[in-house]
């Protein structure tokens, strides 16, 4: 399973990285209704910090983001079939990383096991990337505080490039050939 495909299905809601029930059902190759029924049969495994249902406002906001993504994908690949029945009358459930780990315990097919391993790898990779950016940012701040002259020169050069770009956009005055 492609980790990049999984990463596009991870959203941040209520401060948590989550995946939605219909995206998971697509990855597991089962109907969303079946996935949700399995979860409801094992509801004790899914406390509110493992799984929650989106509010109407959260869903509307997220749906616009998802449709924008789908439209950009569609414009890149015109053979993509439009999805029918994509918008359910029920608000979707969001599963945190811990909820996804619990799903692996109730979904026991070979596909579910493979997909869960890929999902866990995607979450780990995203955490590593975020950690690397945080370390890089702190190193830049430390460097900036120790050698201010380098950053003055860099800022001057950046400003100079911006000024030159602004000059190119200006209308020429005077003799024109």
Coordinates of N, CA and C in Angstrom, one line a residue:
X1 N 0.9 -1.2 0.0 CA 0.0 0.0 0.0 C 0.9 1.2 0.0
X2 N 0.6 2.2 -0.8 CA 1.3 3.4 -0.9 C 1.1 4.3 0.3
X3 N 2.2 4.7 0.9 CA 2.1 5.6 2.1 C 1.6 7.0 1.7
X4 N 2.0 7.5 0.5 CA 1.5 8.8 0.0 C 0.0 8.8 -0.1
X5 N -0.6 7.7 -0.6 CA -2.0 7.6 -0.7 C -2.7 7.7 0.6
X6 N -2.1 7.1 1.6 CA -2.6 7.1 3.0 C -2.5 8.5 3.6
X7 N -1.3 9.2 3.3 CA -1.1 10.5 3.9 C -2.2 11.5 3.5
X8 N -2.7 11.4 2.2 CA -3.7 12.3 1.7 C -5.0 12.1 2.5
X9 N -5.2 11.0 3.1 CA -6.4 10.7 3.9 C -6.3 11.0 5.4
X10 N -5.2 11.5 5.8 CA -5.0 11.8 7.2 C -5.3 13.3 7.3
X11 N -6.2 13.7 8.2 CA -6.7 15.1 8.4 C -6.4 15.4 9.9
X12 N -6.3 16.7 10.1 CA -6.2 17.2 11.5 C -7.6 17.8 11.9
X13 N -8.2 17.2 12.9 CA -9.5 17.6 13.4 C -9.4 17.6 14.9
X14 N -9.8 18.7 15.6 CA -9.8 18.8 17.0 C -8.4 18.6 17.6
X15 N -7.4 19.0 16.8 CA -6.0 18.8 17.3 C -5.5 17.4 17.2
X16 N -6.2 16.5 16.5 CA -5.7 15.1 16.4 C -5.6 14.8 14.9
X17 N -4.6 14.0 14.6 CA -4.4 13.5 13.2 C -5.4 12.3 13.2
X18 N -6.3 12.3 12.2 CA -7.4 11.3 12.2 C -7.6 10.8 10.7
X19 N -8.2 9.7 10.6 CA -8.7 9.2 9.3 C -10.2 9.0 9.5
X20 N -10.9 9.2 8.4 CA -12.4 9.1 8.4 C -12.8 7.7 8.0
X21 N -14.0 7.4 8.5 CA -14.5 6.0 8.3 C -14.6 5.6 6.8
X22 N -15.1 6.5 6.0 CA -15.3 6.2 4.6 C -13.9 6.0 3.8
X23 N -12.9 6.7 4.3 CA -11.5 6.5 3.7 C -11.0 5.2 4.2
X24 N -11.2 4.9 5.4 CA -10.7 3.6 5.9 C -11.4 2.4 5.2
X25 N -12.7 2.6 5.1 CA -13.5 1.5 4.4 C -13.0 1.3 3.0
X26 N -12.6 2.4 2.3 CA -12.1 2.3 0.9 C -10.7 1.5 1.0
X27 N -9.9 1.9 1.9 CA -8.6 1.2 2.0 C -8.7 -0.3 2.4
X28 N -9.7 -0.6 3.3 CA -9.9 -1.9 3.7 C -10.7 -2.7 2.7
X29 N -11.3 -2.0 1.7 CA -12.1 -2.6 0.7 C -13.4 -3.3 1.2
X30 N -14.0 -2.5 2.1 CA -15.3 -3.0 2.7 C -16.2 -1.8 2.6
X31 N -17.5 -2.0 2.7 CA -18.5 -0.9 2.7 C -18.3 -0.1 4.1
X32 N -18.5 1.2 4.0 CA -18.4 2.0 5.2 C -19.4 1.5 6.3
X33 N -20.6 1.1 5.9 CA -21.6 0.6 6.8 C -21.1 -0.6 7.6
X34 N -20.4 -1.5 6.9 CA -19.8 -2.7 7.5 C -18.7 -2.4 8.5
X35 N -17.9 -1.4 8.2 CA -16.8 -0.9 9.1 C -17.4 -0.4 10.3
X36 N -18.4 0.5 10.2 CA -19.1 1.1 11.3 C -19.8 0.1 12.2
X37 N -20.5 -0.9 11.6 CA -21.1 -1.9 12.3 C -20.1 -2.7 13.2
X38 N -19.0 -3.0 12.6 CA -17.9 -3.7 13.4 C -17.5 -2.9 14.6
X39 N -17.4 -1.6 14.4 CA -17.0 -0.7 15.4 C -18.0 -0.7 16.5
X40 N -19.3 -0.6 16.1 CA -20.4 -0.5 17.1 C -20.5 -1.8 17.9
X41 N -20.2 -2.9 17.3 CA -20.2 -4.2 18.0 C -19.2 -4.2 19.1
X42 N -18.1 -3.4 18.9 CA -17.0 -3.4 19.8 C -16.7 -2.0 20.4
X43 N -17.8 -1.3 20.7 CA -17.8 0.1 21.1 C -16.9 0.3 22.3
X44 N -16.8 -0.7 23.2 CA -15.9 -0.5 24.4 C -14.5 -0.3 24.1
X45 N -14.0 -0.7 22.9 CA -12.7 -0.5 22.5 C -12.4 0.9 22.0
X46 N -13.4 1.7 21.8 CA -13.2 3.0 21.1 C -13.8 4.1 22.0
X47 N -13.0 4.5 23.0 CA -13.4 5.7 23.8 C -13.3 7.0 23.0
X48 N -13.8 8.1 23.5 CA -13.9 9.3 22.7 C -12.5 9.8 22.2
X49 N -11.4 9.4 22.9 CA -10.1 9.9 22.4 C -9.5 8.9 21.3
X50 N -10.2 7.8 21.0 CA -9.8 6.9 20.0 C -10.7 7.1 18.7
X51 N -11.9 7.5 18.9 CA -12.9 7.7 17.8 C -13.9 8.7 18.2
X52 N -14.3 9.6 17.3 CA -15.4 10.5 17.6 C -16.1 10.8 16.3
X53 N -17.4 11.2 16.4 CA -18.2 11.6 15.3 C -18.0 13.1 15.0
X54 N -17.8 13.5 13.8 CA -17.6 14.9 13.4 C -18.9 15.6 13.6
X55 N -18.8 16.9 14.0 CA -20.0 17.7 14.1 C -20.3 18.2 12.6
X56 N -21.5 18.7 12.5 CA -22.0 19.1 11.2 C -21.0 20.2 10.6
X57 N -20.6 21.2 11.4 CA -19.7 22.2 11.0 C -18.4 21.7 10.6
X58 N -17.8 20.8 11.4 CA -16.5 20.2 11.0 C -16.6 19.4 9.7
X59 N -17.7 18.7 9.5 CA -17.9 17.9 8.3 C -18.0 18.8 7.1
X60 N -18.7 19.9 7.2 CA -18.9 20.8 6.1 C -17.5 21.4 5.7
X61 N -16.8 21.9 6.7 CA -15.5 22.5 6.5 C -14.5 21.5 5.8
X62 N -14.5 20.3 6.4 CA -13.6 19.3 5.8 C -14.0 18.8 4.4
X63 N -15.3 18.7 4.2 CA -15.8 18.3 2.9 C -15.4 19.2 1.8
X64 N -15.4 20.5 2.1 CA -14.9 21.5 1.1 C -13.4 21.2 0.8
X65 N -12.6 20.9 1.8 CA -11.2 20.7 1.6 C -11.0 19.4 0.8
X66 N -11.8 18.4 1.1 CA -11.6 17.1 0.4 C -12.1 17.2 -1.0
X67 N -13.2 17.9 -1.3 CA -13.6 18.1 -2.7 C -12.6 18.9 -3.5
X68 N -12.0 19.9 -2.8 CA -11.0 20.7 -3.5 C -9.8 19.8 -3.9
X69 N -9.4 18.9 -3.0 CA -8.4 17.9 -3.3 C -8.8 17.0 -4.5
X70 N -10.0 16.5 -4.4 CA -10.5 15.6 -5.4 C -10.6 16.3 -6.8
X71 N -11.0 17.5 -6.8 CA -11.1 18.3 -8.1 C -9.7 18.5 -8.6
X72 N -8.7 18.8 -7.8 CA -7.3 19.0 -8.3 C -6.8 17.6 -8.8
X73 N -7.1 16.5 -8.2 CA -6.7 15.2 -8.7 C -7.4 14.9 -10.0
X74 N -8.7 15.3 -10.1 CA -9.5 15.0 -11.3 C -8.9 15.8 -12.5
X75 N -8.5 17.1 -12.2 CA -7.9 17.9 -13.3 C -6.6 17.3 -13.8
X76 N -5.8 16.7 -12.9 CA -4.6 16.0 -13.3 C -4.8 14.8 -14.1
X77 N -5.9 14.1 -13.8 CA -6.1 12.8 -14.4 C -7.6 12.7 -14.8
X78 N -7.9 13.1 -16.0 CA -9.3 13.2 -16.4 C -10.0 11.9 -16.5
X79 N -9.3 10.8 -16.5 CA -10.0 9.5 -16.5 C -10.6 9.0 -15.2
X80 N -10.3 9.8 -14.2 CA -10.8 9.5 -12.9 C -12.4 9.6 -12.9
X81 N -13.0 8.5 -12.5 CA -14.5 8.5 -12.5 C -15.0 9.3 -11.3
X82 N -16.1 10.0 -11.6 CA -16.7 10.7 -10.4 C -17.3 9.7 -9.4
X83 N -17.2 10.1 -8.2 CA -17.7 9.2 -7.1 C -19.2 9.4 -6.9
X84 N -19.9 8.3 -7.0 CA -21.4 8.4 -6.8 C -21.7 8.1 -5.4
X85 N -22.7 8.7 -4.9 CA -23.1 8.4 -3.5 C -22.0 8.7 -2.5
X86 N -21.2 9.7 -2.8 CA -20.1 10.0 -1.9 C -20.5 10.7 -0.6
X87 N -21.5 11.5 -0.6 CA -21.9 12.2 0.5 C -23.1 11.5 1.3
X88 N -22.7 10.9 2.4 CA -23.7 10.1 3.2 C -24.6 11.1 4.0
X89 N -25.7 10.6 4.4 CA -26.6 11.4 5.2 C -26.2 11.4 6.7
X90 N -25.2 10.5 7.0 CA -24.7 10.4 8.3 C -23.3 11.1 8.5
X91 N -23.1 11.7 9.6 CA -21.8 12.3 9.8 C -20.8 11.3 10.0
X92 N -19.6 11.5 9.4 CA -18.6 10.4 9.5 C -17.9 10.3 10.9
X93 N -17.3 9.2 11.1 CA -16.5 9.0 12.3 C -15.1 9.2 12.0
X94 N -14.3 9.8 13.0 CA -12.9 10.0 12.8 C -12.2 9.1 13.8
X95 N -11.1 8.5 13.3 CA -10.4 7.6 14.1 C -9.0 8.1 14.3
X96 N -8.6 8.3 15.6 CA -7.2 8.7 15.9 C -6.2 7.5 15.7
X97 N -5.0 7.7 15.8 CA -4.0 6.7 15.6 C -4.3 5.5 16.6
X98 N -4.7 5.8 17.8 CA -5.0 4.7 18.8 C -6.2 4.0 18.3
X99 N -7.2 4.7 17.8 CA -8.4 4.0 17.3 C -8.1 3.1 16.1
X100 N -7.2 3.6 15.3 CA -6.8 2.7 14.1 C -6.1 1.5 14.6
X101 N -5.3 1.6 15.7 CA -4.7 0.4 16.2 C -5.8 -0.6 16.8
X102 N -6.8 0.0 17.4 CA -7.9 -0.9 17.8 C -8.6 -1.5 16.7
X103 N -8.8 -0.8 15.6 CA -9.4 -1.4 14.4 C -8.7 -2.7 14.0
X104 N -7.4 -2.7 14.1 CA -6.7 -3.9 13.7 C -7.1 -5.1 14.5
X105 N -7.6 -4.9 15.7 CA -8.0 -6.0 16.5 C -9.4 -6.5 16.2
X106 N -10.2 -5.7 15.5 CA -11.5 -6.2 15.2 C -11.7 -6.6 13.7
X107 N -10.8 -6.0 12.9 CA -10.9 -6.4 11.5 C -9.7 -7.4 11.2
X108 N -10.1 -8.6 10.8 CA -9.1 -9.6 10.8 C -8.7 -10.2 9.4
X109 N -9.1 -9.5 8.4 CA -8.8 -10.0 7.0 C -7.3 -9.7 6.7
X110 N -6.8 -10.4 5.7 CA -5.4 -10.1 5.3 C -5.2 -8.7 4.8
X111 N -6.2 -8.2 4.0 CA -6.2 -6.8 3.5 C -6.1 -5.8 4.7
X112 N -7.0 -6.1 5.7 CA -7.0 -5.2 6.9 C -5.7 -5.1 7.6
X113 N -5.0 -6.3 7.7 CA -3.7 -6.3 8.4 C -2.7 -5.5 7.6
X114 N -2.7 -5.8 6.3 CA -1.7 -5.1 5.4 C -2.0 -3.5 5.4
X115 N -3.2 -3.1 5.4 CA -3.5 -1.7 5.4 C -3.2 -1.1 6.7
X116 N -3.5 -1.8 7.8 CA -3.1 -1.2 9.1 C -1.6 -1.0 9.3
X117 N -0.8 -2.0 8.8 CA 0.6 -1.8 8.9 C 1.1 -0.6 8.1
X118 N 0.5 -0.4 6.9 CA 0.8 0.8 6.1 C 0.4 2.1 6.8
X119 N -0.8 2.1 7.4 CA -1.3 3.3 8.1 C -0.4 3.6 9.2
X120 N 0.0 2.6 10.0 CA 0.9 2.9 11.2 C 2.2 3.5 10.7
X121 N 2.8 2.9 9.6 CA 4.0 3.5 9.0 C 3.8 4.9 8.5
X122 N 2.7 5.2 8.0 CA 2.4 6.6 7.5 C 2.4 7.6 8.7
X123 N 1.7 7.2 9.8 CA 1.7 8.0 11.0 C 3.1 8.2 11.6
X124 N 3.9 7.1 11.6 CA 5.3 7.2 12.1 C 6.1 8.2 11.3
X125 N 6.0 8.0 10.0 CA 6.7 8.9 9.0 C 6.3 10.3 9.2
X126 N 5.0 10.6 9.4 CA 4.6 12.0 9.6 C 5.2 12.6 10.9
X127 N 5.2 11.7 11.9 CA 5.8 12.2 13.2 C 7.3 12.5 13.0
X128 N 8.0 11.7 12.3 CA 9.4 11.9 12.1 C 9.7 13.2 11.3
X129 N 8.9 13.4 10.3 CA 9.0 14.6 9.5 C 8.8 15.8 10.4
X130 N 7.7 15.8 11.2 CA 7.4 16.9 12.1 C 8.5 17.2 13.1
X131 N 9.1 16.1 13.6 CA 10.2 16.2 14.5 C 11.4 16.8 13.9
X132 N 11.7 16.4 12.7 CA 12.9 16.9 12.0 C 12.7 18.4 11.7
X133 N 11.5 18.8 11.3 CA 11.3 20.3 11.1 C 11.5 21.0 12.4
X134 N 11.0 20.5 13.5 CA 11.1 21.1 14.8 C 12.6 21.3 15.2
X135 N 13.4 20.2 15.0 CA 14.8 20.3 15.3 C 15.5 21.3 14.4
X136 N 15.2 21.3 13.1 CA 15.8 22.3 12.2 C 15.5 23.7 12.6
X137 N 14.2 23.9 13.0 CA 13.8 25.3 13.4 C 14.6 25.7 14.6
X138 N 14.7 24.9 15.6 CA 15.5 25.2 16.8 C 16.9 25.5 16.5
X139 N 17.5 24.7 15.6 CA 18.9 25.0 15.2 C 19.1 26.3 14.5
X140 N 18.1 26.7 13.7 CA 18.2 28.0 13.0 C 18.1 29.1 14.0
X141 N 17.2 29.0 15.0 CA 17.0 30.0 16.0 C 18.3 30.1 16.8
X142 N 18.9 29.0 17.1 CA 20.2 29.0 17.9 C 21.3 29.7 17.1
X143 N 21.4 29.4 15.8 CA 22.4 30.0 14.9 C 22.1 31.5 14.8
X144 N 20.9 31.9 14.7 CA 20.5 33.3 14.5 C 20.9 34.1 15.7
X145 N 20.8 33.5 16.9 CA 21.1 34.2 18.1 C 22.6 34.3 18.3
X146 N 23.4 33.4 17.8 CA 24.9 33.4 17.9 C 25.6 34.3 16.9
X147 N 25.1 34.3 15.7 CA 25.8 35.0 14.6 C 24.8 35.9 13.9
X148 N 24.5 37.1 14.4 CA 23.5 38.0 13.9 C 23.9 38.6 12.5
X149 N 25.2 38.7 12.3 CA 25.7 39.3 11.0 C 25.3 38.5 9.8
X150 N 25.4 37.2 9.9 CA 25.0 36.3 8.8 C 23.6 36.5 8.5
X151 N 22.7 36.6 9.5 CA 21.3 36.8 9.2 C 21.0 38.2 8.7
X152 N 21.7 39.2 9.1 CA 21.6 40.5 8.5 C 21.9 40.5 7.0
X153 N 23.0 39.8 6.7 CA 23.3 39.7 5.3 C 22.3 39.0 4.5
X154 N 21.8 37.8 5.0 CA 20.8 37.1 4.3 C 19.5 37.9 4.1
X155 N 19.1 38.6 5.2 CA 17.9 39.4 5.1 C 18.1 40.5 4.0
X156 N 19.3 41.1 4.0 CA 19.6 42.2 3.0 C 19.5 41.6 1.6
X157 N 20.0 40.4 1.4 CA 20.0 39.8 0.1 C 18.5 39.4 -0.3
X158 N 17.8 38.9 0.6 CA 16.4 38.6 0.4 C 15.6 39.9 0.0
X159 N 15.8 40.9 0.8 CA 15.2 42.2 0.5 C 15.6 42.7 -0.9
X160 N 16.9 42.6 -1.2 CA 17.4 43.1 -2.5 C 16.7 42.3 -3.7
X161 N 16.6 41.0 -3.5 CA 15.9 40.2 -4.6 C 14.5 40.7 -4.7
X162 N 13.8 41.0 -3.6 CA 12.4 41.4 -3.7 C 12.3 42.8 -4.3
X163 N 13.2 43.7 -4.0 CA 13.2 45.0 -4.6 C 13.4 44.9 -6.1
X164 N 14.4 44.0 -6.5 CA 14.6 43.9 -8.0 C 13.4 43.3 -8.7
X165 N 12.7 42.4 -8.0 CA 11.4 41.8 -8.6 C 10.4 42.9 -8.7
X166 N 10.3 43.8 -7.7 CA 9.3 44.9 -7.7 C 9.7 45.9 -8.9
X167 N 11.0 46.1 -9.1 CA 11.4 47.0 -10.1 C 11.0 46.5 -11.5
X168 N 11.1 45.1 -11.7 CA 10.7 44.6 -13.0 C 9.3 44.7 -13.3
X169 N 8.4 44.8 -12.3 CA 7.0 44.9 -12.5 C 6.6 46.4 -12.8
X170 N 7.4 47.3 -12.5 CA 7.1 48.7 -12.7 C 7.0 49.1 -14.2
X171 N 6.2 50.0 -14.6 CA 6.1 50.5 -15.9 C 7.3 51.3 -16.3
X172 N 7.9 51.1 -17.4 CA 9.1 51.9 -17.8 C 8.7 53.3 -18.2
X173 N 9.5 54.2 -17.7 CA 9.3 55.6 -18.0 C 10.4 56.1 -18.9
X174 N 10.1 57.0 -19.8 CA 11.1 57.5 -20.7 C 11.1 56.9 -22.1
X175 N 12.3 56.9 -22.7 CA 12.5 56.5 -24.1 C 12.2 55.0 -24.2
X176 N 11.4 54.5 -25.1 CA 11.1 53.1 -25.3 C 11.5 52.8 -26.8
X177 N 12.1 51.7 -27.0 CA 12.5 51.3 -28.4 C 11.4 50.5 -29.1

